[in-house]
mmCIF file of C-alpha atoms in Angstrom:
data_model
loop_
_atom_site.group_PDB
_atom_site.id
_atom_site.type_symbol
_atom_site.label_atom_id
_atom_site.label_comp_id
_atom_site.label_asym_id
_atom_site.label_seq_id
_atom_site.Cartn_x
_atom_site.Cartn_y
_atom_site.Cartn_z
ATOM 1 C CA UNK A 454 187.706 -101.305 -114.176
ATOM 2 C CA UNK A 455 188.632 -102.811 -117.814
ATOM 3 C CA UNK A 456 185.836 -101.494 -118.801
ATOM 4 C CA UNK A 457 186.398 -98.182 -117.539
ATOM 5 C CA UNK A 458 189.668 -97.958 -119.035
ATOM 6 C CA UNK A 459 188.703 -98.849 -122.321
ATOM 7 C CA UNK A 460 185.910 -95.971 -122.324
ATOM 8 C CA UNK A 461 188.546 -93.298 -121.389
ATOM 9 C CA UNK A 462 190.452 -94.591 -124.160
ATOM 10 C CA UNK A 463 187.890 -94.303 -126.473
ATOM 11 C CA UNK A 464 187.411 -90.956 -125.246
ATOM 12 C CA UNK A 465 190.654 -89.423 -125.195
ATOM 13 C CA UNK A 466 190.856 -91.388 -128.835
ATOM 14 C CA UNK A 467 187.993 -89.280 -129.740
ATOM 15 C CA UNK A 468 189.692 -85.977 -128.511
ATOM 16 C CA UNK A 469 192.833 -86.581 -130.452
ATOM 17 C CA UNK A 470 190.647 -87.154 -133.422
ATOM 18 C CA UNK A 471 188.514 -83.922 -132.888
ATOM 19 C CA UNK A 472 192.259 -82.226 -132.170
ATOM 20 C CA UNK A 473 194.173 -83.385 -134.825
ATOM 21 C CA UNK A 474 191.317 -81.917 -137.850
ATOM 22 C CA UNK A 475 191.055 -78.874 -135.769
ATOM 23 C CA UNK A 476 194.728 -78.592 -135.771
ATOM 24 C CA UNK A 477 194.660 -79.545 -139.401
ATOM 25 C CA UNK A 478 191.773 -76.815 -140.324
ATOM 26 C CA UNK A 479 194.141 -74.071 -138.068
ATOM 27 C CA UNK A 480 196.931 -75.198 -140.304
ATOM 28 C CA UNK A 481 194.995 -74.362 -143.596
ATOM 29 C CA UNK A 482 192.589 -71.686 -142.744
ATOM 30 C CA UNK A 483 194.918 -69.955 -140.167
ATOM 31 C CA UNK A 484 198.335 -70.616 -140.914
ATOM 32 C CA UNK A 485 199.150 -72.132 -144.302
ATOM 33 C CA UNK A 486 202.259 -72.031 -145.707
ATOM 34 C CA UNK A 487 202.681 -70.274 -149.624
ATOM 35 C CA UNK A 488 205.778 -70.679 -151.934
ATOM 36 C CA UNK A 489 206.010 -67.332 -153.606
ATOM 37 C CA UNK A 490 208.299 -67.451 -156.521
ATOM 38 C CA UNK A 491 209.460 -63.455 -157.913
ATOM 39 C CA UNK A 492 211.047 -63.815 -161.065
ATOM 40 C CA UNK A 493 213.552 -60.791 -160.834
ATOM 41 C CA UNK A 494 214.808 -58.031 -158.522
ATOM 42 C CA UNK A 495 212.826 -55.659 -160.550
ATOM 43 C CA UNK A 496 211.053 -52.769 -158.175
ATOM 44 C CA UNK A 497 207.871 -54.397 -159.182
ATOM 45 C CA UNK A 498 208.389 -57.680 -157.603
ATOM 46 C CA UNK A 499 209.021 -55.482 -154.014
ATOM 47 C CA UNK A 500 205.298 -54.280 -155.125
ATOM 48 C CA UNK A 501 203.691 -57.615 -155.537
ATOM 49 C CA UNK A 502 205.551 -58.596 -152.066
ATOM 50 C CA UNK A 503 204.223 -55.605 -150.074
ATOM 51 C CA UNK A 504 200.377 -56.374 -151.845
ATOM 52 C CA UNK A 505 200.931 -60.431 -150.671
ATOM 53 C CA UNK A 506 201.477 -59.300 -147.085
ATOM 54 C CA UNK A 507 199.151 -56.266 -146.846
ATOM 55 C CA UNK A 508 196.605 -58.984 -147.638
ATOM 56 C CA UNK A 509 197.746 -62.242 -146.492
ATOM 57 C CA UNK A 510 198.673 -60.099 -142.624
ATOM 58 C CA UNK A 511 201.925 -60.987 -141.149
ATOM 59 C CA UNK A 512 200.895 -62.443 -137.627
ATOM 60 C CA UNK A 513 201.143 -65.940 -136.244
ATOM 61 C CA UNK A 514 198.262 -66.949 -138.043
ATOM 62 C CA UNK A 515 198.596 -65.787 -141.031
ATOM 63 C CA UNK A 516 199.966 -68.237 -143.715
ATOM 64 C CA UNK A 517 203.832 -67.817 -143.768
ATOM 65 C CA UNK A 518 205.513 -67.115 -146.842
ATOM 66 C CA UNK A 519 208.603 -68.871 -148.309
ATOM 67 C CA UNK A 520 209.693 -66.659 -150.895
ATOM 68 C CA UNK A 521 212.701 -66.793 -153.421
ATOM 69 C CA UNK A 522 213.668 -64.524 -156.396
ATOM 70 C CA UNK A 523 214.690 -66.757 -159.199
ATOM 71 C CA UNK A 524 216.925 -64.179 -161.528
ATOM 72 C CA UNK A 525 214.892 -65.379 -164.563
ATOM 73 C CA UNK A 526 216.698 -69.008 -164.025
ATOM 74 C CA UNK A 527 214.298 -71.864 -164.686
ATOM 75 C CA UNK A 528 216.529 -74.314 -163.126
ATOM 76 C CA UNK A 529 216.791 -72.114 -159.919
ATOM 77 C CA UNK A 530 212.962 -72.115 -160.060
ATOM 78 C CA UNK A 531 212.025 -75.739 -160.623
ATOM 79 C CA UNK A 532 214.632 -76.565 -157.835
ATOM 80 C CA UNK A 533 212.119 -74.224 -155.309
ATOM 81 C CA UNK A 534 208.917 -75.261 -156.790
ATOM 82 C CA UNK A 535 210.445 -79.361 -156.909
ATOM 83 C CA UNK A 536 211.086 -78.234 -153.097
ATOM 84 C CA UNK A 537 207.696 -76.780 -151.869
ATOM 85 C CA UNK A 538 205.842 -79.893 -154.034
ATOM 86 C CA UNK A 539 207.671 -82.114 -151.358
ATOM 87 C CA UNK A 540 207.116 -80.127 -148.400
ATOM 88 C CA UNK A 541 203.037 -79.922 -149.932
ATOM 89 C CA UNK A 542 202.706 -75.921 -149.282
ATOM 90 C CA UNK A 543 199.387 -75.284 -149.345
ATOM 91 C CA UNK A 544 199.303 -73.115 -152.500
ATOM 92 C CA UNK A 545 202.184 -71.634 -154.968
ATOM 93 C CA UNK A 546 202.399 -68.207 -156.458
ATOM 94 C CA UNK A 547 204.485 -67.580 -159.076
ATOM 95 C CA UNK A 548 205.952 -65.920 -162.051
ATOM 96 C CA UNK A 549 207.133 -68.728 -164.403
ATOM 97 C CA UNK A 550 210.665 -67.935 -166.217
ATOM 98 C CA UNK A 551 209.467 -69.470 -169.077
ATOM 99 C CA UNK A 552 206.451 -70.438 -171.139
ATOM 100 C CA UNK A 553 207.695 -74.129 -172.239
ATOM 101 C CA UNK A 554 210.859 -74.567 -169.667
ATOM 102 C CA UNK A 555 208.166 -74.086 -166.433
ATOM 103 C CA UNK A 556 205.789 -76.392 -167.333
ATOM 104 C CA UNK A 557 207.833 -79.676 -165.312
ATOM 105 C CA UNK A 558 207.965 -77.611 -162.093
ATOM 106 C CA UNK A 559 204.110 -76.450 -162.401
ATOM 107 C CA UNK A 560 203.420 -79.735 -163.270
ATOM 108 C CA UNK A 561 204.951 -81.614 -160.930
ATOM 109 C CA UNK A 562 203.124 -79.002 -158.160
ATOM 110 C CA UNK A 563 200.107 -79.913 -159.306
ATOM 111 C CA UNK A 564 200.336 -83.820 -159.245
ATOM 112 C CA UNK A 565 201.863 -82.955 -155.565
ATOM 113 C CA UNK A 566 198.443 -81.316 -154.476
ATOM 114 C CA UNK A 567 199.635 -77.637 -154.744
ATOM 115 C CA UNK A 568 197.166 -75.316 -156.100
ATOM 116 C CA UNK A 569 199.043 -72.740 -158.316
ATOM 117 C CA UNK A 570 198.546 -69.227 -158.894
ATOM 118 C CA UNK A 571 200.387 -67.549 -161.423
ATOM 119 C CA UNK A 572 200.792 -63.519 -162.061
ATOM 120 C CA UNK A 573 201.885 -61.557 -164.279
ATOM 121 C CA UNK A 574 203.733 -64.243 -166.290
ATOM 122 C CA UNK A 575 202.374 -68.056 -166.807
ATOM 123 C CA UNK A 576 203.132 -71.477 -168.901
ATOM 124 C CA UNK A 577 201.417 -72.079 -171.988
ATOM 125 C CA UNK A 578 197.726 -71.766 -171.802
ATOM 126 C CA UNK A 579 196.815 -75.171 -172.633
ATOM 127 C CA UNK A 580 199.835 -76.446 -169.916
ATOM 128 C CA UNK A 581 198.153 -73.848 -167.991
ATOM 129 C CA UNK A 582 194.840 -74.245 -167.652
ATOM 130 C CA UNK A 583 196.190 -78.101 -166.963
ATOM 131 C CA UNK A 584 197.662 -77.524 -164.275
ATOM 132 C CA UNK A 585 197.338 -73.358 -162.895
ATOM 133 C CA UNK A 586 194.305 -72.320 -160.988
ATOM 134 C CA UNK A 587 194.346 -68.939 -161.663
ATOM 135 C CA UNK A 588 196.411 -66.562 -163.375
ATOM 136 C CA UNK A 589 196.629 -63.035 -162.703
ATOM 137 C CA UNK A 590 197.133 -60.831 -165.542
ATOM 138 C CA UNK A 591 196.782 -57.810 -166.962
ATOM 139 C CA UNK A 592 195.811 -57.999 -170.377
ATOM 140 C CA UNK A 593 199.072 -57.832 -172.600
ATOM 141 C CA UNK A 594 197.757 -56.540 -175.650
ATOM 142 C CA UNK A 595 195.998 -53.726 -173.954
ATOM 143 C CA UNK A 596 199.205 -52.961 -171.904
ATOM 144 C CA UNK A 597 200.911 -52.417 -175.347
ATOM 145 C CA UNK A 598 197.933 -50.852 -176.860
ATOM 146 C CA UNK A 599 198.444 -47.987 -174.358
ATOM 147 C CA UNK A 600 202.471 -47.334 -175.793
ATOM 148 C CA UNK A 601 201.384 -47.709 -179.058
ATOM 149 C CA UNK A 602 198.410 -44.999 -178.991
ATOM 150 C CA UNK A 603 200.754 -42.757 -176.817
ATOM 151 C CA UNK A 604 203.379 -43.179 -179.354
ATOM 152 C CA UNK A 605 201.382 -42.281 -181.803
ATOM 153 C CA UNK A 606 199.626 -39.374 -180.455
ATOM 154 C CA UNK A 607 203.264 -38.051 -180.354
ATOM 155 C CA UNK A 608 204.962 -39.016 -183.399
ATOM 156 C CA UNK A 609 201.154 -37.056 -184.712
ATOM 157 C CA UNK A 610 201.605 -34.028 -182.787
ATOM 158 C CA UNK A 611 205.627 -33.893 -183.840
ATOM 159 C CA UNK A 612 204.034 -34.062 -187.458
ATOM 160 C CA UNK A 613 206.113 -37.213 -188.648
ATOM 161 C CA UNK A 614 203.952 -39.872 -190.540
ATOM 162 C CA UNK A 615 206.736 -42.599 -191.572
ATOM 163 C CA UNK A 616 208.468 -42.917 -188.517
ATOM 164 C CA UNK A 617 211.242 -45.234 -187.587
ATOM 165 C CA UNK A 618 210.840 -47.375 -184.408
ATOM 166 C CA UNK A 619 213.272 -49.565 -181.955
ATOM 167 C CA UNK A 620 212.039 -52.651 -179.596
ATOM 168 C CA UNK A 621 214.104 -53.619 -177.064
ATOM 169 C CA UNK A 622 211.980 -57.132 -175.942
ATOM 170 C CA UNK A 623 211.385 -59.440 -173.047
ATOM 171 C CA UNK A 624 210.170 -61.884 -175.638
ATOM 172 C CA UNK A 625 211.294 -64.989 -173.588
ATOM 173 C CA UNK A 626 208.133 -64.435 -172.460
ATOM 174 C CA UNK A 627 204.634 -65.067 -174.115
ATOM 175 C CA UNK A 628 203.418 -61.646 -172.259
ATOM 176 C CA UNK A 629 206.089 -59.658 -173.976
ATOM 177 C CA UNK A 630 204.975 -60.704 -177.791
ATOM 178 C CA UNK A 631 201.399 -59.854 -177.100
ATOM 179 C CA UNK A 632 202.444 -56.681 -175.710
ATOM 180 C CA UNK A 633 204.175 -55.706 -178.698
ATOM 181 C CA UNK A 634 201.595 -57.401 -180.998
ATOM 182 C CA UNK A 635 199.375 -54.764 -179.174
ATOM 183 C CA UNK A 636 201.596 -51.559 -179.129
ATOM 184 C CA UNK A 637 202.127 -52.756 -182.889
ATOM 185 C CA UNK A 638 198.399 -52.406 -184.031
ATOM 186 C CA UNK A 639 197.638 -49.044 -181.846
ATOM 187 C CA UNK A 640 200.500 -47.609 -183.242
ATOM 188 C CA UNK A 641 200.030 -48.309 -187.044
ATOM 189 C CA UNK A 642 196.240 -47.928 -186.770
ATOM 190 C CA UNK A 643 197.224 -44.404 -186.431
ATOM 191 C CA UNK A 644 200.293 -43.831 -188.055
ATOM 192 C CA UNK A 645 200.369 -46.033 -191.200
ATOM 193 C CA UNK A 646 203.737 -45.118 -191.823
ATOM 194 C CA UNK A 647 205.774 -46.027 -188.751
ATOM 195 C CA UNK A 648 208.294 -48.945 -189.404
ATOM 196 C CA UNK A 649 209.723 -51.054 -187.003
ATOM 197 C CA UNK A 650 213.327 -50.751 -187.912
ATOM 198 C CA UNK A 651 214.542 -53.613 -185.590
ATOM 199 C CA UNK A 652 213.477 -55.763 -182.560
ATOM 200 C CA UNK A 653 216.017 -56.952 -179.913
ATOM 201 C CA UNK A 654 216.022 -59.041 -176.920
ATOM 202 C CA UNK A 655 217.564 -57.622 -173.652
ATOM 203 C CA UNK A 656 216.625 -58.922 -170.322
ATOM 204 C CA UNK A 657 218.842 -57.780 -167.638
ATOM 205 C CA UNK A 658 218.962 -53.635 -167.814
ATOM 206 C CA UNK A 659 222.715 -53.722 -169.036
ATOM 207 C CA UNK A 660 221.989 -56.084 -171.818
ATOM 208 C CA UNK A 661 219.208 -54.000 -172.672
ATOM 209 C CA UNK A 662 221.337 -50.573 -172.549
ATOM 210 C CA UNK A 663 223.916 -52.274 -174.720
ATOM 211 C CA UNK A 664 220.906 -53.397 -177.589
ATOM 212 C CA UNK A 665 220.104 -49.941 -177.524
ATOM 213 C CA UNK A 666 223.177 -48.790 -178.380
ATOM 214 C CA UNK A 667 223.754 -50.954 -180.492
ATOM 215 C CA UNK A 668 220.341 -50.226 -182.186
ATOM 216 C CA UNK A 669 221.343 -46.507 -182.700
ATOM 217 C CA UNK A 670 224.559 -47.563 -184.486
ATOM 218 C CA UNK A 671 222.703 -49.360 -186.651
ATOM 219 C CA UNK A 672 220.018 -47.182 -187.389
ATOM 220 C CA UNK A 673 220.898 -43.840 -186.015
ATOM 221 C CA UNK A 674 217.925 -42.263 -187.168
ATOM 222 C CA UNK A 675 215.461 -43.855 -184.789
ATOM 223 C CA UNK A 676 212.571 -41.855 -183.758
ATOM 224 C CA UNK A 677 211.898 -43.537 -180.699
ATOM 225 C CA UNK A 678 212.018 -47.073 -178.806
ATOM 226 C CA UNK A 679 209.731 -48.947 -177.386
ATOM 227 C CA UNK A 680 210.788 -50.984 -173.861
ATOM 228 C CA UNK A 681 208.737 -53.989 -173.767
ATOM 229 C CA UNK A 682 209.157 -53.987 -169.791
ATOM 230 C CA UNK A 683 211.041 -51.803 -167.261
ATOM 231 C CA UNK A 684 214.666 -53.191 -167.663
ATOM 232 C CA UNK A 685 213.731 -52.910 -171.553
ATOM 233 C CA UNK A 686 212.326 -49.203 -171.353
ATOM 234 C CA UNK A 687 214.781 -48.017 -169.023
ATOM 235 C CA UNK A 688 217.642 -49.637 -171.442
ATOM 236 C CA UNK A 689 216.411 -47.443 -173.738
ATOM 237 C CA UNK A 690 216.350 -44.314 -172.233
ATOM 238 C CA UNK A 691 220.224 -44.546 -171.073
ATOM 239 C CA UNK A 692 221.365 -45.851 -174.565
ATOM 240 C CA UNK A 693 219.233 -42.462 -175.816
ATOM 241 C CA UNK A 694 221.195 -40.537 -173.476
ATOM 242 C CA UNK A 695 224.713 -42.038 -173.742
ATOM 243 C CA UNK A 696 223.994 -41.691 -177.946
ATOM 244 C CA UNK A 697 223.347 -37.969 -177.556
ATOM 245 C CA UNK A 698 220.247 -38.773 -179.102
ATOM 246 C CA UNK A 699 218.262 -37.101 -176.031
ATOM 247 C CA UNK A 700 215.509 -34.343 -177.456
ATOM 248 C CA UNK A 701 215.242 -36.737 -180.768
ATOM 249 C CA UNK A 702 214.528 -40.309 -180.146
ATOM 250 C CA UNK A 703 211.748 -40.614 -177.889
ATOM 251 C CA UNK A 704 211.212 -43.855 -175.516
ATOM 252 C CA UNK A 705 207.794 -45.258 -174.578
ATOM 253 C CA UNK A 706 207.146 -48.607 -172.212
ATOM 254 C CA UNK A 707 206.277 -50.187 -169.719
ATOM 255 C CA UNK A 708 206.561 -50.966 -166.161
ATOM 256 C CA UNK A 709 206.915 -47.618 -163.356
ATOM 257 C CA UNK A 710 209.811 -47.757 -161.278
ATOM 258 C CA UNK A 711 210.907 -44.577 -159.153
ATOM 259 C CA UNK A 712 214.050 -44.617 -162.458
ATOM 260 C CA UNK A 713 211.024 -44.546 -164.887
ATOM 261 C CA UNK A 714 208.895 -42.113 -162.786
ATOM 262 C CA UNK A 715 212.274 -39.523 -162.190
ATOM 263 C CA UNK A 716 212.628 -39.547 -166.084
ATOM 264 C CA UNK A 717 209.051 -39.508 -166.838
ATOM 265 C CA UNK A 718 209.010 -36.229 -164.868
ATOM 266 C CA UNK A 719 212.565 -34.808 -166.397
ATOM 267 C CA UNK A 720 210.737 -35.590 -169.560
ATOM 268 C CA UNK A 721 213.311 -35.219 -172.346
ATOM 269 C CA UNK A 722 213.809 -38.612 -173.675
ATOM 270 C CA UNK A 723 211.123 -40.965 -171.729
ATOM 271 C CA UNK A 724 207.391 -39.873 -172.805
ATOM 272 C CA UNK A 725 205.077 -42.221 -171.314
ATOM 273 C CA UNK A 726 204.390 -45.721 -169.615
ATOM 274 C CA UNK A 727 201.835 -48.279 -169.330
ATOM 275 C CA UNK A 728 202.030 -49.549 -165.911
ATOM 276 C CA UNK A 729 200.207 -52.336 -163.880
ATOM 277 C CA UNK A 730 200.927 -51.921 -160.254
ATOM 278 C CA UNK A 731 203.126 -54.859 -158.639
ATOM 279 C CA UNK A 732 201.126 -53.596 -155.356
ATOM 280 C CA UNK A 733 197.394 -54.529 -156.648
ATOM 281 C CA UNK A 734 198.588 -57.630 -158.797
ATOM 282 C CA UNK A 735 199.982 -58.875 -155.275
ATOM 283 C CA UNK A 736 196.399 -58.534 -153.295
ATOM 284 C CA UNK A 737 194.607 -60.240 -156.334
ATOM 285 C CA UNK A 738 197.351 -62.776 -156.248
ATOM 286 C CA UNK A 739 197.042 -62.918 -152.172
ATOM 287 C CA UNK A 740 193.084 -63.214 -152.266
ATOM 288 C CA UNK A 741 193.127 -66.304 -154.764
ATOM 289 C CA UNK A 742 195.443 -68.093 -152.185
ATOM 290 C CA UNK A 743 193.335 -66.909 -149.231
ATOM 291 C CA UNK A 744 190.108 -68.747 -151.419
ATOM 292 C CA UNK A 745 192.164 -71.713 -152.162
ATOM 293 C CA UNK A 746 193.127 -72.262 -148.097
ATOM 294 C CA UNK A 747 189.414 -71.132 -147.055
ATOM 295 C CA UNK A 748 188.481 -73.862 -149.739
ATOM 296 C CA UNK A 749 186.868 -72.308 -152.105
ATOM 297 C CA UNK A 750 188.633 -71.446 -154.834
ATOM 298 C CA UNK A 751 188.318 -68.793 -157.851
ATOM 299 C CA UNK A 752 186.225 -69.878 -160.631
ATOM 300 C CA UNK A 753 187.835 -67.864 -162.853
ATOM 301 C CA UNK A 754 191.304 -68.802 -164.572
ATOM 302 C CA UNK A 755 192.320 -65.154 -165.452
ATOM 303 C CA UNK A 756 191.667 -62.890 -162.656
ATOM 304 C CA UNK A 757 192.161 -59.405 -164.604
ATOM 305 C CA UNK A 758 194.513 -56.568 -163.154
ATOM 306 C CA UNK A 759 194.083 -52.723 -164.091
ATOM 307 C CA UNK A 760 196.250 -51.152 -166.729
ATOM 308 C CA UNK A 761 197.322 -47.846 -165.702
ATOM 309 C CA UNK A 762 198.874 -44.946 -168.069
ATOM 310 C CA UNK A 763 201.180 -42.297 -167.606
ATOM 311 C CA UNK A 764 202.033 -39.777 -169.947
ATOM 312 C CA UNK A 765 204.496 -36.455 -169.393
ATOM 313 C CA UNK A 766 206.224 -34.760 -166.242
ATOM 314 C CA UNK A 767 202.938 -34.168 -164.197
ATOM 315 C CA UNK A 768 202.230 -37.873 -164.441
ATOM 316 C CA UNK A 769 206.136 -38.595 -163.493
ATOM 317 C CA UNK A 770 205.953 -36.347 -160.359
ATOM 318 C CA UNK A 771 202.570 -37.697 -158.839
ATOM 319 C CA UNK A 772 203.240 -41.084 -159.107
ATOM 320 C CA UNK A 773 206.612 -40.215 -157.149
ATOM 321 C CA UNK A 774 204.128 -38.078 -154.516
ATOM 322 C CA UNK A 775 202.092 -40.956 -154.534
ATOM 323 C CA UNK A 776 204.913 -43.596 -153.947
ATOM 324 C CA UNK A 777 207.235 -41.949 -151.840
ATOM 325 C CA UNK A 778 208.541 -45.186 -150.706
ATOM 326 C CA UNK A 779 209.341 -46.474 -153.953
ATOM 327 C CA UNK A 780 207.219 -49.607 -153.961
ATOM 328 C CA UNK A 781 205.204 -49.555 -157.174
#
């Protein structure tokens, strides 16, 4: 009878065993939970949500997501990612705040066990490729290259060859200087003569309305701006208006929004945008944490995201046809 009882034991010792890794795998390769980190309420963060879940599914097992939206605070967001290294998520996503200030939190994640995936913005590449396994990104200086050769197709056409030119910047940012580096050298590899008159930081859309302004008292003969980002480009465009400078300074940038499509389309003061959707930076985000749960990560650090360009009212009205939800 001892005997017997110490086989059963063995046995049901055995099925707890077998249980516990199967409920283990379920846990990984069914359920999973991802810390998702959006750095702003910009309409492209809504497009990189709706691309996680198209991908990642939204039934009971699917990984959950445990999302936050940071408002360009580092402190907020090493507070979350401090939070989901403790609770051992089984993979991060995020868009750091900052280049230098980010690198604790990521860090920290990755001595905790927590792959992370960054998009759109990341640490410093050498922090990075420390401690981030995979970073999706469009290419900055080829997002800029696209304002500065649509710039300079106009400021061509409009027959000006030493123009004047406004940033408004996102600079914080390491993605922001390359994408001016890059509208930069399109735009004076074609017209020689265009000056950058001044370069301003403005993060919030407010801040970067009032730089405009501000820009156009001081040099109220600017031919155009370019908006590092949305909040940047769209800053532009209303300090433009609110200047009266509408039909003679010209804004290019980046980011599509349905704000930046509507003036895209009314096409008197905002020309053209270099865009890279929120949507399909999302489902490349979304597959690299699906990999990382099935166990088999990317291979590749920078997982490259498509660059798209829009230039004049056509290109204003389709993407709105084409987006008629507003999620870009």
């Amino acid at each position: 009878m001892k005997h017997a009882k110490r086989r059963l034991a063995a046995v049901l010792m055995a099925v707890a065993a077998v249980l516990a890794v199967t409920a283990a795998c379920g846990r990984v390769g069914e359920h999973g939970r991802i810390g998702v980190v959006y750095l702003n309420a910009e309409g492209y963060y809504a497009g990189v949500e709706r691309g996680l879940r198209s991908t990642l599914g939204h039934g009971d097992r699917d990984p959950q997501l445990v999302q936050t939206n940071i408002q360009s605070d580092p402190a907020k967001e090493s507070s979350f990612i401090n939070t989901m290294s403790s609770a051992k998520v089984d993979a991060l996503i995020v868009s750091p705040a900052s280049a230098t200030a980010s690198i604790p939190a990521l860090r920290l994640a990755k001595e905790s066990g927590v792959p992370v995936i960054c998009y759109n913005t990341c640490i410093e590449d050498a922090e990075a490729r420390k401690y981030v396994q995979s970073f999706v990104l469009g290419d900055p200086a080829g997002f800029g290259r696209v304002s500065g050769e649509q710039m300079a197709a106009y400021f061509l056409a409009a027959g000006k060859r030493a123009p004047k030119v406004g940033v408004i910047n996102c600079e914080q940012f390491e993605v922001c200087i390359q994408r001016r580096q890059g509208f930069e050298k399109a735009l004076k590899a074609r017209v020689p003569g265009a000056k950058i008159v001044a370069n301003q930081q403005g993060l919030a859309l407010d801040e970067a309305v009032e730089r405009g302004e501000q820009l156009l008292t001081a040099h109220p003969d600017i031919d155009a701006f370019y908006g590092e980002a949305g909040s940047q480009m769209l800053g532009a465009v209303r300090a433009v208006e609110a200047r009266g400078r509408t039909g003679r300074t010209a804004v290019f940038g980046g980011d599509m929004s349905v704000d930046a499509a509507k003036k895209l389309q009314d096409g008197r003061v905002l020309k053209g945008v270099a865009d890279i959707s929120g949507i399909k930076v999302g489902r490349l985000a979304a597959q690299a944490a699906r990999d990382v749960l099935a166990g088999r990560p990317s291979d590749r650090f920078v997982i490259p995201a498509p660059i798209d360009r829009y230039l004049g009212p056509k290109d204003g009205a389709r993407w709105l046809q084409e987006h008629s939800d507003g999620i870009p």
